[in-house]
Tab-separated table of C-alpha atoms in Angstrom:
chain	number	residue	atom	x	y	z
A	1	UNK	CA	101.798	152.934	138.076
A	2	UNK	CA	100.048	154.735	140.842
A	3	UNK	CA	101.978	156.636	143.452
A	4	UNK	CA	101.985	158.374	147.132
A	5	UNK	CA	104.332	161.036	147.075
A	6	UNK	CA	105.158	162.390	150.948
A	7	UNK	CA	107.725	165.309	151.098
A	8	UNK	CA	109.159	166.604	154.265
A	9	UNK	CA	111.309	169.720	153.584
A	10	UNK	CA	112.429	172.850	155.295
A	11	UNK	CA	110.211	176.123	154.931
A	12	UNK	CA	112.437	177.516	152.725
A	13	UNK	CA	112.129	175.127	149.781
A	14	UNK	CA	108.328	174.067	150.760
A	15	UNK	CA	106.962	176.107	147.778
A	16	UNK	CA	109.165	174.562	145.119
A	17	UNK	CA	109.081	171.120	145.805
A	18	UNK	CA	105.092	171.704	145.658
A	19	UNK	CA	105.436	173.465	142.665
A	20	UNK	CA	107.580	170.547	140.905
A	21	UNK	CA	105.176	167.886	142.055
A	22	UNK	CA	102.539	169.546	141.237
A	23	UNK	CA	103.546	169.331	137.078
A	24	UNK	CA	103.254	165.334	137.618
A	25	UNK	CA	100.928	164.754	140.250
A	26	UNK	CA	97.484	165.793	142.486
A	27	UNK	CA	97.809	167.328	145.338
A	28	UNK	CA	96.284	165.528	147.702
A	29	UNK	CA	97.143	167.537	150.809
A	30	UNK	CA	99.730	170.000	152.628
A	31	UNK	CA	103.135	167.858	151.507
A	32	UNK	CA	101.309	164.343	150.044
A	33	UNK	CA	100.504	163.822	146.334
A	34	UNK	CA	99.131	160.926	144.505
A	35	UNK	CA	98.274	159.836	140.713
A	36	UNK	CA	99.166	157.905	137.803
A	37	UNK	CA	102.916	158.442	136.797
A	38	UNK	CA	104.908	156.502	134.394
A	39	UNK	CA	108.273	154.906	135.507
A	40	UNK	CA	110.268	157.445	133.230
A	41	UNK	CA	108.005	160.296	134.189
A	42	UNK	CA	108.755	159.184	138.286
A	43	UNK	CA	113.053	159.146	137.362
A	44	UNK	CA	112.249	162.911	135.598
A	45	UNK	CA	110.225	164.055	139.170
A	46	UNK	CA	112.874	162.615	141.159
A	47	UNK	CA	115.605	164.465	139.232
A	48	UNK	CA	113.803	167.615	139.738
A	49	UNK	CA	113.445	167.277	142.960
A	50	UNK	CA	116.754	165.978	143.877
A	51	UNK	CA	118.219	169.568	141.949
A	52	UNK	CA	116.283	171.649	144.529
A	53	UNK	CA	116.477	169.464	147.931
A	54	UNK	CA	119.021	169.564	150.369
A	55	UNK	CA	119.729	165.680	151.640
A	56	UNK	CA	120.715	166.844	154.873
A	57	UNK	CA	117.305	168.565	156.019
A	58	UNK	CA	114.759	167.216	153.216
A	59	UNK	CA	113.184	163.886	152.581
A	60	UNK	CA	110.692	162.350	150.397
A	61	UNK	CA	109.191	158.746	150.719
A	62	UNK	CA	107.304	157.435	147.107
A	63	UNK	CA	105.124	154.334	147.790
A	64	UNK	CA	104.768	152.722	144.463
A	65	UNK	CA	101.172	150.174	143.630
A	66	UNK	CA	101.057	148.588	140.500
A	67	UNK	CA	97.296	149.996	139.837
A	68	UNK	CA	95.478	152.507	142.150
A	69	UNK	CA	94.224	149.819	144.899
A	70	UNK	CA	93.465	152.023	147.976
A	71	UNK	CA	89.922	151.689	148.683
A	72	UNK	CA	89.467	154.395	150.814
A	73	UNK	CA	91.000	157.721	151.917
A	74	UNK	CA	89.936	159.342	154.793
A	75	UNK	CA	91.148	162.532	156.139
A	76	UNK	CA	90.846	164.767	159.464
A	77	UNK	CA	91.169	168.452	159.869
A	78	UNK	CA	91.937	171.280	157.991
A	79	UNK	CA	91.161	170.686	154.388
A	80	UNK	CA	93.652	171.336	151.524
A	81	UNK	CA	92.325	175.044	150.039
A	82	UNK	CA	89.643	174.954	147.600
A	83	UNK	CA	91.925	176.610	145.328
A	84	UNK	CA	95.357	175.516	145.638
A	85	UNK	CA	97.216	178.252	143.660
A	86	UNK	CA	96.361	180.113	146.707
A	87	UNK	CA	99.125	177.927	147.755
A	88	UNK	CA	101.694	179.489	145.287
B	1	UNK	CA	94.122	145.760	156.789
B	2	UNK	CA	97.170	147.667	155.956
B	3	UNK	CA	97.239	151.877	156.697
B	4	UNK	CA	99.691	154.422	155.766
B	5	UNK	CA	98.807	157.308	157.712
B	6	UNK	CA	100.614	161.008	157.351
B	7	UNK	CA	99.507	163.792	159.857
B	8	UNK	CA	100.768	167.957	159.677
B	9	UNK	CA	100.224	169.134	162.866
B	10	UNK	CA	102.142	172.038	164.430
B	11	UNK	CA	105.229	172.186	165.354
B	12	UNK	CA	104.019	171.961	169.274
B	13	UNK	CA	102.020	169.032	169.097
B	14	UNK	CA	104.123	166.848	166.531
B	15	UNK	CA	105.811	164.903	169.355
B	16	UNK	CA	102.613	164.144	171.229
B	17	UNK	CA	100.976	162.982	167.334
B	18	UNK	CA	104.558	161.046	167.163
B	19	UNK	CA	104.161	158.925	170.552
B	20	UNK	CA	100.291	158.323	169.531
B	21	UNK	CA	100.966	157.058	166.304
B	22	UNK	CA	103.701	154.584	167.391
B	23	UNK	CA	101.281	152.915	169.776
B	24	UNK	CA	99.379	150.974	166.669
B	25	UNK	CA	101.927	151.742	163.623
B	26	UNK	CA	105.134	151.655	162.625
B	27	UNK	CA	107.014	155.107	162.014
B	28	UNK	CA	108.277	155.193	158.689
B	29	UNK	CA	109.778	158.797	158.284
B	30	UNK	CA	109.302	161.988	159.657
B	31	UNK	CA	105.337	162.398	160.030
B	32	UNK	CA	104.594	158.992	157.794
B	33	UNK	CA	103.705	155.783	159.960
B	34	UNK	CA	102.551	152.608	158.074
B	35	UNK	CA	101.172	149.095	159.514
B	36	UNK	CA	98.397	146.432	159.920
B	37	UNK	CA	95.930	147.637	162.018
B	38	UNK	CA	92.586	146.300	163.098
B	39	UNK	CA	89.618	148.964	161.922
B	40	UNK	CA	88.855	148.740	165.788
B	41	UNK	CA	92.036	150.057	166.300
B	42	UNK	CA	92.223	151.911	163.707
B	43	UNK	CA	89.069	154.470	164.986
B	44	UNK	CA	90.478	154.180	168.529
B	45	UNK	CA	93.743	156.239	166.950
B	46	UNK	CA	91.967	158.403	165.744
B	47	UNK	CA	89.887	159.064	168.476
B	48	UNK	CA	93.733	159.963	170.498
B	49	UNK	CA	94.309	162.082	167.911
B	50	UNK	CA	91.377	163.923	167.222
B	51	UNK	CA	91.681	164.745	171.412
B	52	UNK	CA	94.853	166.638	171.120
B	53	UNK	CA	94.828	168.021	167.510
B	54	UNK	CA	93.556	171.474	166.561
B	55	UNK	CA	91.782	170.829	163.675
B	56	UNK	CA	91.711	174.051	162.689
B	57	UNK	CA	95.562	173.926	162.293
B	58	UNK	CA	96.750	169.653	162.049
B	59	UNK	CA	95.390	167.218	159.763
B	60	UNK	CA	95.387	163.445	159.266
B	61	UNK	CA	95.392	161.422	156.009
B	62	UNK	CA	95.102	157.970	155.998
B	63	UNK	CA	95.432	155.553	153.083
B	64	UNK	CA	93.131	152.447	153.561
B	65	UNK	CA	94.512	149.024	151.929
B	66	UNK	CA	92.636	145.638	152.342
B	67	UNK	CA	96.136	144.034	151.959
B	68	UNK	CA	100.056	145.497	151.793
B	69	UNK	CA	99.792	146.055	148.534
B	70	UNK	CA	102.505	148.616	147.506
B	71	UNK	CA	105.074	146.876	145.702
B	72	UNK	CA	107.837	149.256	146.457
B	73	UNK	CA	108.629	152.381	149.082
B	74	UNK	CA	111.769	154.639	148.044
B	75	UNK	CA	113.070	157.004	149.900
B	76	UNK	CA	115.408	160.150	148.989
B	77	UNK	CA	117.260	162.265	152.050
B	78	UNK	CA	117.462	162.511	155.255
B	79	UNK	CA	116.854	158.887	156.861
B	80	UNK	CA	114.724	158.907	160.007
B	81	UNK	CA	117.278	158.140	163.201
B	82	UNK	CA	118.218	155.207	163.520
B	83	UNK	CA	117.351	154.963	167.269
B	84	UNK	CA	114.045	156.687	167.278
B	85	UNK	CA	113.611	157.230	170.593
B	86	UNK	CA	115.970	160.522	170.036
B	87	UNK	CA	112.790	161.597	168.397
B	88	UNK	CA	110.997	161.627	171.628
Protein backbone atom coordinates (compact mmCIF):
# COMPACT_ATOMS: atom_id res chain seq x y z
CA UNK A 1 0.00 0.00 0.00
CA UNK A 2 1.10 3.52 -0.60
CA UNK A 3 1.08 6.06 2.17
CA UNK A 4 1.18 9.99 3.23
CA UNK A 5 2.68 10.22 6.44
CA UNK A 6 2.09 14.01 8.11
CA UNK A 7 3.66 14.46 11.64
CA UNK A 8 3.08 17.44 13.77
CA UNK A 9 5.27 17.28 16.92
CA UNK A 10 6.93 19.57 19.38
CA UNK A 11 10.64 20.77 18.65
CA UNK A 12 11.90 18.65 21.03
CA UNK A 13 11.07 15.27 19.51
CA UNK A 14 11.10 16.73 15.71
CA UNK A 15 14.45 14.95 15.02
CA UNK A 16 13.37 11.50 16.14
CA UNK A 17 10.19 11.08 14.73
CA UNK A 18 12.12 12.06 11.33
CA UNK A 19 14.65 9.77 12.08
CA UNK A 20 12.07 6.74 12.67
CA UNK A 21 10.17 7.53 9.52
CA UNK A 22 12.82 7.92 7.72
CA UNK A 23 13.86 3.78 8.15
CA UNK A 24 10.32 3.10 6.31
CA UNK A 25 9.63 5.89 4.21
CA UNK A 26 10.86 9.08 1.72
CA UNK A 27 10.99 12.11 2.90
CA UNK A 28 9.07 14.08 1.01
CA UNK A 29 9.32 17.37 2.90
CA UNK A 30 9.86 19.20 6.42
CA UNK A 31 7.27 16.71 8.54
CA UNK A 32 5.44 14.69 5.32
CA UNK A 33 6.67 11.30 4.02
CA UNK A 34 5.35 9.04 1.43
CA UNK A 35 6.14 5.41 -0.15
CA UNK A 36 5.28 1.92 -0.40
CA UNK A 37 4.83 0.28 3.13
CA UNK A 38 3.39 -3.01 3.93
CA UNK A 39 0.44 -3.27 6.44
CA UNK A 40 2.79 -5.04 9.07
CA UNK A 41 5.66 -2.74 8.26
CA UNK A 42 2.89 0.51 8.88
CA UNK A 43 1.73 -1.36 12.69
CA UNK A 44 5.91 -1.62 13.32
CA UNK A 45 6.24 2.50 12.28
CA UNK A 46 3.33 3.26 14.29
CA UNK A 47 4.71 1.42 17.34
CA UNK A 48 7.85 3.29 17.03
CA UNK A 49 6.46 6.23 16.87
CA UNK A 50 3.86 5.90 19.44
CA UNK A 51 7.17 4.90 22.05
CA UNK A 52 8.64 8.37 21.37
CA UNK A 53 5.41 10.78 20.99
CA UNK A 54 3.70 12.46 23.57
CA UNK A 55 -0.36 12.25 22.75
CA UNK A 56 -0.93 15.36 24.43
CA UNK A 57 1.29 17.75 22.14
CA UNK A 58 2.07 15.35 19.01
CA UNK A 59 -0.01 14.09 16.17
CA UNK A 60 0.36 12.19 13.07
CA UNK A 61 -2.34 11.72 10.27
CA UNK A 62 -1.45 8.42 7.69
CA UNK A 63 -3.62 8.60 4.51
CA UNK A 64 -3.62 5.12 3.22
CA UNK A 65 -4.26 4.40 -1.16
CA UNK A 66 -4.40 1.05 -2.21
CA UNK A 67 -1.64 1.76 -5.12
CA UNK A 68 0.27 5.10 -5.53
CA UNK A 69 -2.65 7.09 -7.50
CA UNK A 70 -1.66 10.79 -7.01
CA UNK A 71 -1.00 12.17 -10.30
CA UNK A 72 0.67 15.08 -9.41
CA UNK A 73 2.59 16.77 -6.56
CA UNK A 74 3.26 20.18 -6.60
CA UNK A 75 5.07 22.12 -4.08
CA UNK A 76 5.83 25.95 -3.13
CA UNK A 77 8.73 27.40 -1.30
CA UNK A 78 11.61 26.37 0.37
CA UNK A 79 12.73 23.05 -0.92
CA UNK A 80 13.52 20.03 1.34
CA UNK A 81 17.72 20.13 1.50
CA UNK A 82 19.49 18.49 -1.21
CA UNK A 83 20.99 16.38 1.32
CA UNK A 84 18.75 15.52 4.03
CA UNK A 85 21.21 14.11 6.64
CA UNK A 86 21.95 17.70 6.91
CA UNK A 87 18.72 17.33 8.63
CA UNK A 88 20.12 14.94 11.37
CA UNK B 1 -10.61 16.79 -8.12
CA UNK B 2 -9.70 15.91 -4.66
CA UNK B 3 -6.39 17.88 -2.81
CA UNK B 4 -4.70 17.25 0.36
CA UNK B 5 -2.65 20.14 0.91
CA UNK B 6 0.04 20.54 4.02
CA UNK B 7 1.86 23.98 4.38
CA UNK B 8 5.08 24.81 7.20
CA UNK B 9 5.07 28.24 7.49
CA UNK B 10 6.31 30.14 10.56
CA UNK B 11 5.02 30.31 13.51
CA UNK B 12 3.76 34.13 12.69
CA UNK B 13 2.00 33.53 9.67
CA UNK B 14 0.37 29.99 10.45
CA UNK B 15 -2.95 31.59 11.46
CA UNK B 16 -3.21 33.83 8.42
CA UNK B 17 -2.17 30.26 6.10
CA UNK B 18 -5.00 28.66 8.55
CA UNK B 19 -7.97 31.21 7.65
CA UNK B 20 -6.77 30.99 3.79
CA UNK B 21 -6.86 27.47 3.58
CA UNK B 22 -10.34 27.06 5.17
CA UNK B 23 -11.85 29.30 2.52
CA UNK B 24 -11.68 26.28 -0.29
CA UNK B 25 -10.75 23.12 2.05
CA UNK B 26 -11.55 21.42 4.83
CA UNK B 27 -9.00 21.49 7.88
CA UNK B 28 -8.10 18.16 8.75
CA UNK B 29 -5.37 18.56 11.54
CA UNK B 30 -2.98 20.93 12.53
CA UNK B 31 -1.41 22.33 9.13
CA UNK B 32 -3.23 19.39 6.86
CA UNK B 33 -6.50 20.59 4.96
CA UNK B 34 -8.11 18.13 2.44
CA UNK B 35 -11.20 18.69 -0.10
CA UNK B 36 -12.69 18.88 -3.67
CA UNK B 37 -11.60 21.77 -5.22
CA UNK B 38 -12.01 23.13 -8.70
CA UNK B 39 -8.25 23.58 -10.43
CA UNK B 40 -9.64 27.25 -10.85
CA UNK B 41 -9.80 27.38 -7.38
CA UNK B 42 -7.29 25.53 -6.70
CA UNK B 43 -4.49 28.24 -8.41
CA UNK B 44 -6.57 31.08 -6.91
CA UNK B 45 -5.33 29.51 -3.25
CA UNK B 46 -2.40 29.49 -4.10
CA UNK B 47 -2.15 32.70 -5.47
CA UNK B 48 -3.47 33.94 -1.42
CA UNK B 49 -0.86 32.08 -0.28
CA UNK B 50 1.99 32.71 -2.26
CA UNK B 51 1.00 36.75 -1.25
CA UNK B 52 1.65 36.33 2.37
CA UNK B 53 4.21 33.44 2.57
CA UNK B 54 7.97 33.94 2.72
CA UNK B 55 9.12 31.50 0.58
CA UNK B 56 12.29 31.61 1.73
CA UNK B 57 11.01 30.31 5.14
CA UNK B 58 7.02 28.47 4.46
CA UNK B 59 6.26 25.93 2.02
CA UNK B 60 3.21 24.29 0.44
CA UNK B 61 2.70 20.66 -0.68
CA UNK B 62 -0.16 19.64 -2.35
CA UNK B 63 -1.24 16.13 -3.31
CA UNK B 64 -3.30 16.14 -6.61
CA UNK B 65 -6.10 13.25 -6.90
CA UNK B 66 -8.52 13.01 -9.94
CA UNK B 67 -10.96 11.34 -7.45
CA UNK B 68 -10.98 10.72 -3.31
CA UNK B 69 -9.18 7.95 -3.63
CA UNK B 70 -7.52 7.17 -0.22
CA UNK B 71 -9.22 4.36 1.24
CA UNK B 72 -8.41 5.15 4.79
CA UNK B 73 -7.00 8.36 7.02
CA UNK B 74 -5.74 7.37 10.70
CA UNK B 75 -4.86 9.51 13.02
CA UNK B 76 -2.62 9.10 16.33
CA UNK B 77 -2.60 12.14 19.16
CA UNK B 78 -3.67 15.12 19.75
CA UNK B 79 -7.19 15.61 17.88
CA UNK B 80 -7.63 19.02 16.25
CA UNK B 81 -10.38 21.12 18.56
CA UNK B 82 -13.34 20.28 18.25
CA UNK B 83 -14.67 23.86 17.72
CA UNK B 84 -12.05 25.18 15.41
CA UNK B 85 -12.69 28.50 15.55
CA UNK B 86 -10.47 28.46 18.98
CA UNK B 87 -7.83 28.03 16.37
CA UNK B 88 -8.41 31.44 15.06
Amino acid sequence: MFVILVYDANEKRVQKFHKICKKYLTWVQNSVFEGEISEANLRILIDELEEIMDIKEDSILIYKFRTKKYYDRETIGIPKPSHEDLFI
